[in-house]
PDB file of C-alpha atoms in Angstrom:
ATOM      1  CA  UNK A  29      72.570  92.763 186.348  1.00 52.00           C
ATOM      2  CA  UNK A  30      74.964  90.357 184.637  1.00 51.00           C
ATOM      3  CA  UNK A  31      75.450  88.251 187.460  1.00 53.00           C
ATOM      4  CA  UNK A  32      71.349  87.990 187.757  1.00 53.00           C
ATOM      5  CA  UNK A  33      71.320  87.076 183.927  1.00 58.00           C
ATOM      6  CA  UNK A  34      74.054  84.722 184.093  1.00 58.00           C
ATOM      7  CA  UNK A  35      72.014  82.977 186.847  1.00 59.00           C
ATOM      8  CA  UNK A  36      68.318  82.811 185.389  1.00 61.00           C
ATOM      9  CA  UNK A  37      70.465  81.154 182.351  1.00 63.00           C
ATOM     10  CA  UNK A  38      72.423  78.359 184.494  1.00 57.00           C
ATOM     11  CA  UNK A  39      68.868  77.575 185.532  1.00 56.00           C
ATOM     12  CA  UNK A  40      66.810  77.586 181.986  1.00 62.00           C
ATOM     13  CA  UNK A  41      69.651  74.988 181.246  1.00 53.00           C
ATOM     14  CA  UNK A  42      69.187  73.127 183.675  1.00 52.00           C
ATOM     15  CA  UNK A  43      65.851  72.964 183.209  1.00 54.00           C
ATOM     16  CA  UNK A  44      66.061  72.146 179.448  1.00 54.00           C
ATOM     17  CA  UNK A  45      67.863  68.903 180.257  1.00 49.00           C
ATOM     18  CA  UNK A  46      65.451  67.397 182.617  1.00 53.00           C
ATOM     19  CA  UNK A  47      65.898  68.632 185.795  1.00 49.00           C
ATOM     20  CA  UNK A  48      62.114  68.817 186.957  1.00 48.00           C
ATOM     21  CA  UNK A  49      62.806  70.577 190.487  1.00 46.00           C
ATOM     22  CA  UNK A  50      64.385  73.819 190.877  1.00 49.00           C
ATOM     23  CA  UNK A  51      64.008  76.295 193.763  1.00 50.00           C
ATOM     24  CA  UNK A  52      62.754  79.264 194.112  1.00 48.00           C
ATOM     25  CA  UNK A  53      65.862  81.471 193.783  1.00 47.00           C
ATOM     26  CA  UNK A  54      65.875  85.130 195.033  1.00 47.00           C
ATOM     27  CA  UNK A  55      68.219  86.701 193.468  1.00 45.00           C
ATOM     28  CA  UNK A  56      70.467  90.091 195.048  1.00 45.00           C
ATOM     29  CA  UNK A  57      68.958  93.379 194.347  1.00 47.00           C
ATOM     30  CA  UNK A  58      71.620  95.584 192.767  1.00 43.00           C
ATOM     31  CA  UNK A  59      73.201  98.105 195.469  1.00 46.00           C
ATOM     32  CA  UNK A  60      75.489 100.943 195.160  1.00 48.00           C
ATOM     33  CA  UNK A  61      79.101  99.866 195.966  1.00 52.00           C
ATOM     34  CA  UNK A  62      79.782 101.369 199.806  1.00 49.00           C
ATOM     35  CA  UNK A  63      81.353 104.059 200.584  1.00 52.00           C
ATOM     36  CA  UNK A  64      84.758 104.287 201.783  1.00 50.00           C
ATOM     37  CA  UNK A  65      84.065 103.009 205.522  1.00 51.00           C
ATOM     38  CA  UNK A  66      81.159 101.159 205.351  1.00 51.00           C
ATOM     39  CA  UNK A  67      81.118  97.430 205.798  1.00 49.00           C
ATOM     40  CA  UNK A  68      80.101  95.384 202.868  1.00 48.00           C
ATOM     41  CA  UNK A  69      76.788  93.443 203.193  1.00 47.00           C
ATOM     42  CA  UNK A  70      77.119  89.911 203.383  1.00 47.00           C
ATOM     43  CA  UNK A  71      76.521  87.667 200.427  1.00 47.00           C
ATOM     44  CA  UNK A  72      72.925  85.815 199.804  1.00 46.00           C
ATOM     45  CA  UNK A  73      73.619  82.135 199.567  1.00 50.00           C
ATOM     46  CA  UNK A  74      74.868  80.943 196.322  1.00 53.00           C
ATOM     47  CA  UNK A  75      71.634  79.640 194.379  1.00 48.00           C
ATOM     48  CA  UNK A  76      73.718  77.075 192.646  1.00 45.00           C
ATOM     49  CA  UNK A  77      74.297  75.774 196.079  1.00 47.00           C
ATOM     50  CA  UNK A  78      70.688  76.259 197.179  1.00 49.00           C
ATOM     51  CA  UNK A  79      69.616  74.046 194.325  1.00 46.00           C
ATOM     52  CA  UNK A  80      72.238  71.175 194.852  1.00 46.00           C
ATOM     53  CA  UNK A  81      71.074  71.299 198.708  1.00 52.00           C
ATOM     54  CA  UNK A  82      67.404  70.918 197.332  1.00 46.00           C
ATOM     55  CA  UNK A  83      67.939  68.281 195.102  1.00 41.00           C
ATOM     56  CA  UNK A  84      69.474  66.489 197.801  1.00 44.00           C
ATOM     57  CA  UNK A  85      67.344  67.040 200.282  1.00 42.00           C
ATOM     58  CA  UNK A  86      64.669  66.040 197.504  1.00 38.00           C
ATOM     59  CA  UNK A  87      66.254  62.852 196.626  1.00 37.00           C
ATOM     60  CA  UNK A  88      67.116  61.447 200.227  1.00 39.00           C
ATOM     61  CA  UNK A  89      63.474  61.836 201.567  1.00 36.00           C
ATOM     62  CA  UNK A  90      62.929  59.374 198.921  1.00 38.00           C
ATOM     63  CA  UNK A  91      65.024  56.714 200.265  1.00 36.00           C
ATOM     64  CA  UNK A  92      64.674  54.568 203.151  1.00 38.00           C
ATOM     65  CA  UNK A  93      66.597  54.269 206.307  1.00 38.00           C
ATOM     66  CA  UNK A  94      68.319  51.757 207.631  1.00 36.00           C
ATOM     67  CA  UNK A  95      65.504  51.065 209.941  1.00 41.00           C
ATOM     68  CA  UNK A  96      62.767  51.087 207.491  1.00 44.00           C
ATOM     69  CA  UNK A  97      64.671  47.656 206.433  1.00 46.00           C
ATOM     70  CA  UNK A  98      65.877  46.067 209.262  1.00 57.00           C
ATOM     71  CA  UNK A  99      64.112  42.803 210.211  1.00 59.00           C
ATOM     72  CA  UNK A 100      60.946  43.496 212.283  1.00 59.00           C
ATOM     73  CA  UNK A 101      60.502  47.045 211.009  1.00 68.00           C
ATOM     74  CA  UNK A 102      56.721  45.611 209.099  1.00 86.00           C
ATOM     75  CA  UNK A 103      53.656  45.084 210.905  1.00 92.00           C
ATOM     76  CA  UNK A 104      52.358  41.524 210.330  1.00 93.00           C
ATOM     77  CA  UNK A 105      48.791  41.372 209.174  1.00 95.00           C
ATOM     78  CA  UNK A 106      46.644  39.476 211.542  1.00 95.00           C
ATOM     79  CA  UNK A 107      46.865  35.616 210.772  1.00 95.00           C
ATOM     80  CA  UNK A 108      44.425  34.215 208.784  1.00 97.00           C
ATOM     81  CA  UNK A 109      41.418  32.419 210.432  1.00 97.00           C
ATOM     82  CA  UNK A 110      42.005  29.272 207.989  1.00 97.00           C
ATOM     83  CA  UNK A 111      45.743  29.453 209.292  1.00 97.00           C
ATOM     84  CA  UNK A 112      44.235  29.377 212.588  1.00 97.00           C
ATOM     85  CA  UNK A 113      41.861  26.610 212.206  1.00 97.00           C
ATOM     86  CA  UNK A 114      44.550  24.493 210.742  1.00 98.00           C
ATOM     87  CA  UNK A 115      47.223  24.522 213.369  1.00 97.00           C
ATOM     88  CA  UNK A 116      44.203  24.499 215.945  1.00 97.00           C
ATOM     89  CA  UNK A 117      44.070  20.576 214.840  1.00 97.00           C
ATOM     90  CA  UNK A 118      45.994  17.907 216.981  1.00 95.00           C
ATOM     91  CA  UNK A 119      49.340  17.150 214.989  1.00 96.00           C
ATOM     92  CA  UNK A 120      51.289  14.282 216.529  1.00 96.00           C
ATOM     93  CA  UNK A 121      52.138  11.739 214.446  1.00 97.00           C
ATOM     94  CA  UNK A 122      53.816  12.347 210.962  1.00 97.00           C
ATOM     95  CA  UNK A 123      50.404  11.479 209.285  1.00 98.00           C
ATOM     96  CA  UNK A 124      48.969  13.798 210.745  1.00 98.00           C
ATOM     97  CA  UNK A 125      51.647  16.615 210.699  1.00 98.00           C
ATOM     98  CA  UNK A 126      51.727  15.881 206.684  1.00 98.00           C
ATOM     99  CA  UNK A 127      47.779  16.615 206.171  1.00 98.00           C
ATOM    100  CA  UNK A 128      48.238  20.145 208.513  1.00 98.00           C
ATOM    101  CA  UNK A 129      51.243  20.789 206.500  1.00 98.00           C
ATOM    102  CA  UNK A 130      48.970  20.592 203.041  1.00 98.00           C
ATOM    103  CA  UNK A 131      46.262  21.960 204.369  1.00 98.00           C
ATOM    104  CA  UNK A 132      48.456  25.300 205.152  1.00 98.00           C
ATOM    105  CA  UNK A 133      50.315  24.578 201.678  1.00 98.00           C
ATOM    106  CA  UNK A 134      46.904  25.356 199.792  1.00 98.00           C
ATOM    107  CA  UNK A 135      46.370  28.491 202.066  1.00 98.00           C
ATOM    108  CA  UNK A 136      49.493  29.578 200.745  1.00 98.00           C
ATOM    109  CA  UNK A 137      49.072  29.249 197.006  1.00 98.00           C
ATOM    110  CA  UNK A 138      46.174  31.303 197.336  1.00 97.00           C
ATOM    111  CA  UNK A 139      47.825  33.965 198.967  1.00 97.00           C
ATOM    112  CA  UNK A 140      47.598  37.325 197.667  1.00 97.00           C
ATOM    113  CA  UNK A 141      49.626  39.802 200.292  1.00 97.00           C
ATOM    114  CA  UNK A 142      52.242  40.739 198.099  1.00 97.00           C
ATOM    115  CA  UNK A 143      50.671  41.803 194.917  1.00 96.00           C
ATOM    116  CA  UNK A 144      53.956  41.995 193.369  1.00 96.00           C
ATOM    117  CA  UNK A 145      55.390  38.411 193.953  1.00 97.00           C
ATOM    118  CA  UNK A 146      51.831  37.153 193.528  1.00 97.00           C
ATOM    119  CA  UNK A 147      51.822  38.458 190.103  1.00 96.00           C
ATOM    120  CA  UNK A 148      55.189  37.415 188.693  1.00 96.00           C
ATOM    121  CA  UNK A 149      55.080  33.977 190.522  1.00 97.00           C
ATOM    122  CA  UNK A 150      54.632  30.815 188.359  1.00 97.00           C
ATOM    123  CA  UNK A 151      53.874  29.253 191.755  1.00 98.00           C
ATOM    124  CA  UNK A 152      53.898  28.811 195.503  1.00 98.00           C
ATOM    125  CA  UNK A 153      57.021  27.637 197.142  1.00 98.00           C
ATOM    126  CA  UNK A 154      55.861  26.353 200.111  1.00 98.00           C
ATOM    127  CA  UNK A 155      58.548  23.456 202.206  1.00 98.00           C
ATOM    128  CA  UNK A 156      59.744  19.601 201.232  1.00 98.00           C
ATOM    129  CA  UNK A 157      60.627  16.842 203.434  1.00 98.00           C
ATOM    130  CA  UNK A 158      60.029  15.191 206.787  1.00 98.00           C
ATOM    131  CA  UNK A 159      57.262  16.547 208.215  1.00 98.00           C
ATOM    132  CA  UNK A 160      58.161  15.142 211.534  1.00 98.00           C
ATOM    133  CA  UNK A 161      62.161  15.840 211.143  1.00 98.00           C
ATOM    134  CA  UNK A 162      64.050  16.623 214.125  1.00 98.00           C
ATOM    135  CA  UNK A 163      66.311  18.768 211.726  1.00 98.00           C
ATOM    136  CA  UNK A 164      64.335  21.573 209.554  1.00 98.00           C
ATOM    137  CA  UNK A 165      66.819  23.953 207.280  1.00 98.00           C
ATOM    138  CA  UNK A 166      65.418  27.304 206.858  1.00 98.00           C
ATOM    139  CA  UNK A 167      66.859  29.702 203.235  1.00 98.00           C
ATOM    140  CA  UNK A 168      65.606  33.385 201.935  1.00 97.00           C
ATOM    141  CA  UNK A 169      63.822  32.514 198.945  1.00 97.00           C
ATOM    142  CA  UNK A 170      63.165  30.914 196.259  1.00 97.00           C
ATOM    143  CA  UNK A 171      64.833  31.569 193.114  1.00 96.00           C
ATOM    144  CA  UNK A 172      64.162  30.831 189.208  1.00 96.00           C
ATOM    145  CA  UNK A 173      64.400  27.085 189.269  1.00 96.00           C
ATOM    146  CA  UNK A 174      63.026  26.857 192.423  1.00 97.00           C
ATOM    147  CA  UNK A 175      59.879  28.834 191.170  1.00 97.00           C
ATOM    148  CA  UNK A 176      59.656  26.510 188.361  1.00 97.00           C
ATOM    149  CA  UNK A 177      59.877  23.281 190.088  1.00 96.00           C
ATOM    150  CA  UNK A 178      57.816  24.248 193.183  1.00 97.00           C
ATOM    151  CA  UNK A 179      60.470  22.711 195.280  1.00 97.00           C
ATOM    152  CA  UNK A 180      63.375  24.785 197.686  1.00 97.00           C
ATOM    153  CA  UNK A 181      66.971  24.760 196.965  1.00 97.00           C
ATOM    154  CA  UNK A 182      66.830  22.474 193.880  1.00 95.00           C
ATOM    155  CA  UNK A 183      69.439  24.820 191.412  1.00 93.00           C
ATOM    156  CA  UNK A 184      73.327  24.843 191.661  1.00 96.00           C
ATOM    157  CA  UNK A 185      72.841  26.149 195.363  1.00 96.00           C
ATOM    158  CA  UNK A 186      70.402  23.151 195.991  1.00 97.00           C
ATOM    159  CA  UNK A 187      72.936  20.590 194.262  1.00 97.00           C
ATOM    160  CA  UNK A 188      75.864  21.741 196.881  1.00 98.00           C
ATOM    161  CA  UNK A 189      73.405  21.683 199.728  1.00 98.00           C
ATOM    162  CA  UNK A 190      72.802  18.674 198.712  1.00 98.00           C
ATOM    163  CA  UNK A 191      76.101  17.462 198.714  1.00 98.00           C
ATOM    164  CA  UNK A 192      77.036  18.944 202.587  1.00 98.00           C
ATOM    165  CA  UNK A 193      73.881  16.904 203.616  1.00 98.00           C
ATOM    166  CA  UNK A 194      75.387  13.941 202.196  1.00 98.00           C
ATOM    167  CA  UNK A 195      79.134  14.534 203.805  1.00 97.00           C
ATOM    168  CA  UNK A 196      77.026  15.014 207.330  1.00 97.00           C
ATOM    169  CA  UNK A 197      75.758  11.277 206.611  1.00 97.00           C
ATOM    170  CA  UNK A 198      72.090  12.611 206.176  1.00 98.00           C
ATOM    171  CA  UNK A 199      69.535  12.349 203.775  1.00 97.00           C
ATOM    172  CA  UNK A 200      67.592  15.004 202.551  1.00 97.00           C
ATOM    173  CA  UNK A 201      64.557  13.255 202.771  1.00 96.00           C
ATOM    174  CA  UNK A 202      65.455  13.379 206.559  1.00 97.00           C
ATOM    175  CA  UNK A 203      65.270  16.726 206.946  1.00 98.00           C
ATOM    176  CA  UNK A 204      62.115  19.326 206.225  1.00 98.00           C
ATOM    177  CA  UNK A 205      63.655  22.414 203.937  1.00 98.00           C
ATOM    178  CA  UNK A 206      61.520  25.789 203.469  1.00 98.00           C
ATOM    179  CA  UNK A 207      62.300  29.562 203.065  1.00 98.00           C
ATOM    180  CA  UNK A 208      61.355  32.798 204.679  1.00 98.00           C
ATOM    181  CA  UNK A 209      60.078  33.425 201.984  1.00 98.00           C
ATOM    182  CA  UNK A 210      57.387  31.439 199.739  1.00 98.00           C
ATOM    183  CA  UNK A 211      57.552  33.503 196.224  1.00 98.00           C
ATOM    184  CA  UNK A 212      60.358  34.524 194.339  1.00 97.00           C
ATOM    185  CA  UNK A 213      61.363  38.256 194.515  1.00 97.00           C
ATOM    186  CA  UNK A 214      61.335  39.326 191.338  1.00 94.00           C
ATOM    187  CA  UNK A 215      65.506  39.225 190.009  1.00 92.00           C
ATOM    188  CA  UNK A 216      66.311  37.187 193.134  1.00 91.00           C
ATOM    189  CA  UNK A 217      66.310  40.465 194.854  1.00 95.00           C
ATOM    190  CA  UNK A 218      66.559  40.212 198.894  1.00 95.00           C
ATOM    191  CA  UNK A 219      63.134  39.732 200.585  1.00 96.00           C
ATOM    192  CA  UNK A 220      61.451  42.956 202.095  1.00 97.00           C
ATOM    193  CA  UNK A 221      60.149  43.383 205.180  1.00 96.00           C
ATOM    194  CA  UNK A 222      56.716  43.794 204.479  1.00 97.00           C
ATOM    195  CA  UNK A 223      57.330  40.591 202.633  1.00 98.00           C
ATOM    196  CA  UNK A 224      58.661  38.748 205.367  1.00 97.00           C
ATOM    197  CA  UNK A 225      56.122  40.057 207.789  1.00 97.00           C
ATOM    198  CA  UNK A 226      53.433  38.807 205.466  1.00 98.00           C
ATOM    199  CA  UNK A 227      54.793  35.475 205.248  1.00 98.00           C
ATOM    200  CA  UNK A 228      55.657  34.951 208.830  1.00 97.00           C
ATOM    201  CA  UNK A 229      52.548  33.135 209.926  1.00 97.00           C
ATOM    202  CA  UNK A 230      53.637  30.444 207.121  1.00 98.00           C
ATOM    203  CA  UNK A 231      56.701  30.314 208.481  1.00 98.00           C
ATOM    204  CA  UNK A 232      55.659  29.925 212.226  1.00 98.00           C
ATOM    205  CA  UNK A 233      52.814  27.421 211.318  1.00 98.00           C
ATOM    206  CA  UNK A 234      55.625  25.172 209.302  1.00 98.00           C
ATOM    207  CA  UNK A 235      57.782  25.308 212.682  1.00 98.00           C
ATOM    208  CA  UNK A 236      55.346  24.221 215.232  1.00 98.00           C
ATOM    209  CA  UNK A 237      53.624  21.512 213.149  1.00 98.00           C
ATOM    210  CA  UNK A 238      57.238  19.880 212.862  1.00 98.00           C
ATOM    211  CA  UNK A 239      58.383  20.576 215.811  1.00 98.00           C
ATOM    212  CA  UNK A 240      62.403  20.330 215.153  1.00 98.00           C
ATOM    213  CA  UNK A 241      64.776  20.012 217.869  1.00 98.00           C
ATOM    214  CA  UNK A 242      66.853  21.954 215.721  1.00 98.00           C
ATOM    215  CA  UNK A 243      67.196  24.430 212.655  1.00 98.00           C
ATOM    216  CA  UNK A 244      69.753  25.916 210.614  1.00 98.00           C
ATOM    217  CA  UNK A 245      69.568  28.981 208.724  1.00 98.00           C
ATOM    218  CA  UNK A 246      71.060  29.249 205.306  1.00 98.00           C
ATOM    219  CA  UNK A 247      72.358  33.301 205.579  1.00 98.00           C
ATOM    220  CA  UNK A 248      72.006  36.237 206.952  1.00 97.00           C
ATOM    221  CA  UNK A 249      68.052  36.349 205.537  1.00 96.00           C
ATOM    222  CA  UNK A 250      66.889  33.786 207.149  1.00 98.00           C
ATOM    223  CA  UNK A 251      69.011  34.037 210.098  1.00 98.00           C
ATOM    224  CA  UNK A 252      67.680  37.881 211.056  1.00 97.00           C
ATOM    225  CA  UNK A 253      64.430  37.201 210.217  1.00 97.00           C
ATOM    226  CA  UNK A 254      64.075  34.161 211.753  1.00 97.00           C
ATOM    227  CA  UNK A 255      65.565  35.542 214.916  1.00 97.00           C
ATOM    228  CA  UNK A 256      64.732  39.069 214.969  1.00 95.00           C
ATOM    229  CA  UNK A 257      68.466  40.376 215.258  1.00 96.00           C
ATOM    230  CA  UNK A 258      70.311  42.998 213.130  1.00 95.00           C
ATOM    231  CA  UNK A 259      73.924  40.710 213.166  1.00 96.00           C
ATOM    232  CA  UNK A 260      75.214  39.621 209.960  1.00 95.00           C
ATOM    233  CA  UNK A 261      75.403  35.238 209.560  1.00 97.00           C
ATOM    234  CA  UNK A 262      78.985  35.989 209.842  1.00 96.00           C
ATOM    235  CA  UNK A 263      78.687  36.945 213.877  1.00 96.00           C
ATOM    236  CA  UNK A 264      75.872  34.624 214.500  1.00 97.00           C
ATOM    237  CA  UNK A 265      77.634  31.803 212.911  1.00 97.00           C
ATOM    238  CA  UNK A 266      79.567  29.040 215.458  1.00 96.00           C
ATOM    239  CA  UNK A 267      77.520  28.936 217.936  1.00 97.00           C
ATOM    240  CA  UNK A 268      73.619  27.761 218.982  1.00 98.00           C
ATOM    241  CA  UNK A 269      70.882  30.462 219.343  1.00 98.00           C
ATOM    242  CA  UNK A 270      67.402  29.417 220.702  1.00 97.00           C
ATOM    243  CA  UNK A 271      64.153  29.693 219.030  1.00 97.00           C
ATOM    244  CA  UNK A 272      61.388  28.453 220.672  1.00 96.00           C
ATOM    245  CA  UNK A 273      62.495  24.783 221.530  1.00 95.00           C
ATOM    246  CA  UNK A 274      64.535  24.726 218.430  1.00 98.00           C
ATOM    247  CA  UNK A 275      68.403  24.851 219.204  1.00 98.00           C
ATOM    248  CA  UNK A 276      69.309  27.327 215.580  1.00 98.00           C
ATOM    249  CA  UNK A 277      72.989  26.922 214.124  1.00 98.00           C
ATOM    250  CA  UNK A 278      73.468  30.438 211.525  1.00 98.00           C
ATOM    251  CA  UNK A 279      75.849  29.781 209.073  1.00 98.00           C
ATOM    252  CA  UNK A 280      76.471  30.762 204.648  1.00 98.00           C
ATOM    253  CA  UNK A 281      73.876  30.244 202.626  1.00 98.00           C
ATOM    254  CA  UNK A 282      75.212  27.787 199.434  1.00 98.00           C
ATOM    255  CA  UNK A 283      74.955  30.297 197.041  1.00 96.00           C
ATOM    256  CA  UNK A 284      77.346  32.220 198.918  1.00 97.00           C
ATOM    257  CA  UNK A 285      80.152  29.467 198.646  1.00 98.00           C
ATOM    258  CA  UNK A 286      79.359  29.616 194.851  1.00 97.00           C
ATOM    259  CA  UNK A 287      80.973  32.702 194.738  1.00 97.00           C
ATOM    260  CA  UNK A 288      83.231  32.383 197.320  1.00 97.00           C
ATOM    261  CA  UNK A 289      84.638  28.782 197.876  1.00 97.00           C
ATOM    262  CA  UNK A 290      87.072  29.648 200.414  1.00 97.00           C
ATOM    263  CA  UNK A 291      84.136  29.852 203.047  1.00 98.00           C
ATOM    264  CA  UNK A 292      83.668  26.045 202.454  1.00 97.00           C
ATOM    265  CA  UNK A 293      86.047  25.166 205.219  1.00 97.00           C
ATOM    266  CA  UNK A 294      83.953  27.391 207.417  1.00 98.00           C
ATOM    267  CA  UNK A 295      80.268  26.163 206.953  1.00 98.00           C
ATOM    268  CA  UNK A 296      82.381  22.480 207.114  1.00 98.00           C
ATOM    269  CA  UNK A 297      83.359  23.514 210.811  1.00 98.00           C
ATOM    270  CA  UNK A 298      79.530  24.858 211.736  1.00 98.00           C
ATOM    271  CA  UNK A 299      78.210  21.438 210.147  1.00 98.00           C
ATOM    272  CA  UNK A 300      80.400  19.360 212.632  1.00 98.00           C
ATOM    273  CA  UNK A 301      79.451  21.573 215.680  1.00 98.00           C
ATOM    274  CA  UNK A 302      75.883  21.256 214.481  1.00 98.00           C
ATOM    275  CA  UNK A 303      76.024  17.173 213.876  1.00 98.00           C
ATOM    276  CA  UNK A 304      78.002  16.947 217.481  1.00 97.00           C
ATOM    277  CA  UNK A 305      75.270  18.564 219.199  1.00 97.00           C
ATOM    278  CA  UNK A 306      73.005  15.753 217.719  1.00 97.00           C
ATOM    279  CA  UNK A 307      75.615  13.234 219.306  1.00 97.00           C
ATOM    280  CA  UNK A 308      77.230  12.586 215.669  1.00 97.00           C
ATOM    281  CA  UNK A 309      81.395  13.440 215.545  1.00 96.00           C
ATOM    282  CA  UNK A 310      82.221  13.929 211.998  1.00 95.00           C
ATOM    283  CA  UNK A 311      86.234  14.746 212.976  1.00 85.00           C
TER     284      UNK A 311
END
């Protein structure tokens, strides 16, 4: 009988400092010891353990799996009939390509899909640049300055990007720069899926009204959502993927040479494989 109030103790305690689940324990009914000969009956199962397997069991059905967030694991709502209407419209020349390109920039800024960014955006972060580039660079998302200014990669990120356009003998006026996503995730988390997939027919409509011959994807983000793979930048980097008539060249996004400058040397060598495919040798 000890043992039993020893146990319905442990548990009171734990209950008094905030654990709010506890199994149902049943606890051994007190036997007479056996007899010279018999066997001993087997133990019931520790209820300390019983609990600690709940509580786990509890606390992992709360979490997702890996393939709850790997790219393509949201449904994509069905695109938007002004969406539709607007890249139903003949977009050849640059004039034209800039008024579709507004015209799905104010669809955007209305856009109410994911409450969450909706609410804690100051605004829309839609794309800058050429809209009839042959080059379009493709990040994850805006961040705090880029949610201020309304504009993609313009904080320190933006300022070195800036600077490895300028070293390819570009101009970023040249090129057309957007995200994957077009709201900032609140504390510059990663995008979700269901973010992504909501965002997608932005992202599509941006691609076929320029029409690039090629992209490049700034990180893993954009490069596995773009492409619908599961490989890290690091593997996809160094060599050209294919999207749609788009040649793609994967390699670090900027903010990840903030951190780590030593991977300089090796967005420098995808930059020279990307500007040689375009006929340009940068040595």
């Amino acid at each position: 009988m000890a043992g039993s109030r020893n146990i319905r103790q442990f548990l009171q305690l734990l209950k008094s400092s905030g654990v709010s689940y506890l199994p149902t324990v049943v606890l051994p009914e007190v036997t007479a010891r056996p007899r010279m000969g018999q066997k001993k009956a087997a133990n019931p199962r520790n209820p300390v353990t019983a609990l600690a397997d709940a509580t786990k069991a509890k606390t992992a059905a709360k979490l997702p799996t890996s393939a709850d967030l790997r790219p393509g694991s949201a449904t994509a709502p069905p695109p938007l009939e002004a969406t539709k209407a607007v890249l139903a419209e003949v977009m050849e020349t640059a004039e034209q390509k800039q008024d579709g390109l507004l015209k799905l920039a104010d669809i955007v800024a209305s856009c109410q899909r994911c409450e969450k960014l909706a609410d804690s955006r100051r605004q829309t972060v839609f794309g800058v640049g050429n809209p009839d580039a042959e080059i379009m660079f493709i990040g994850e998302a805006p961040g705090a300055d880029e949610d201020r200014q309304g504009e993609p990669f313009v904080g320190a990120a933006g300022q070195l990007l800036n600077k490895i356009i300028e070293a390819c003998g570009l101009r970023r006026d040249e090129i057309y720069i957007c995200n994957i996503l077009r709201c900032r995730p609140p504390g510059n988390r990663n995008p979700l899926p269901q973010e992504v997939a909501n965002c997608r027919e932005f992202l599509d409509g941006q691609i076929k009204i320029v029409n690039p011959t090629h992209i490049v994807c700034w990180g893993t983000v954009a490069a596995q959502n773009l492409l619908q793979v599961t490989e890290s930048v690091g593997r996809l980097r160094g060599q050209f993927l294919q999207h749609g008539d788009a040649r793609v060249l994967c390699t670090y996004h900027p903010s990840y040479l903030l951190r780590n400058p030593s991977a300089k040397k090796q967005v420098w060598d995808d930059m020279k494989l990307f500007m040689k495919d375009r006929g340009v040798d940068l040595g």
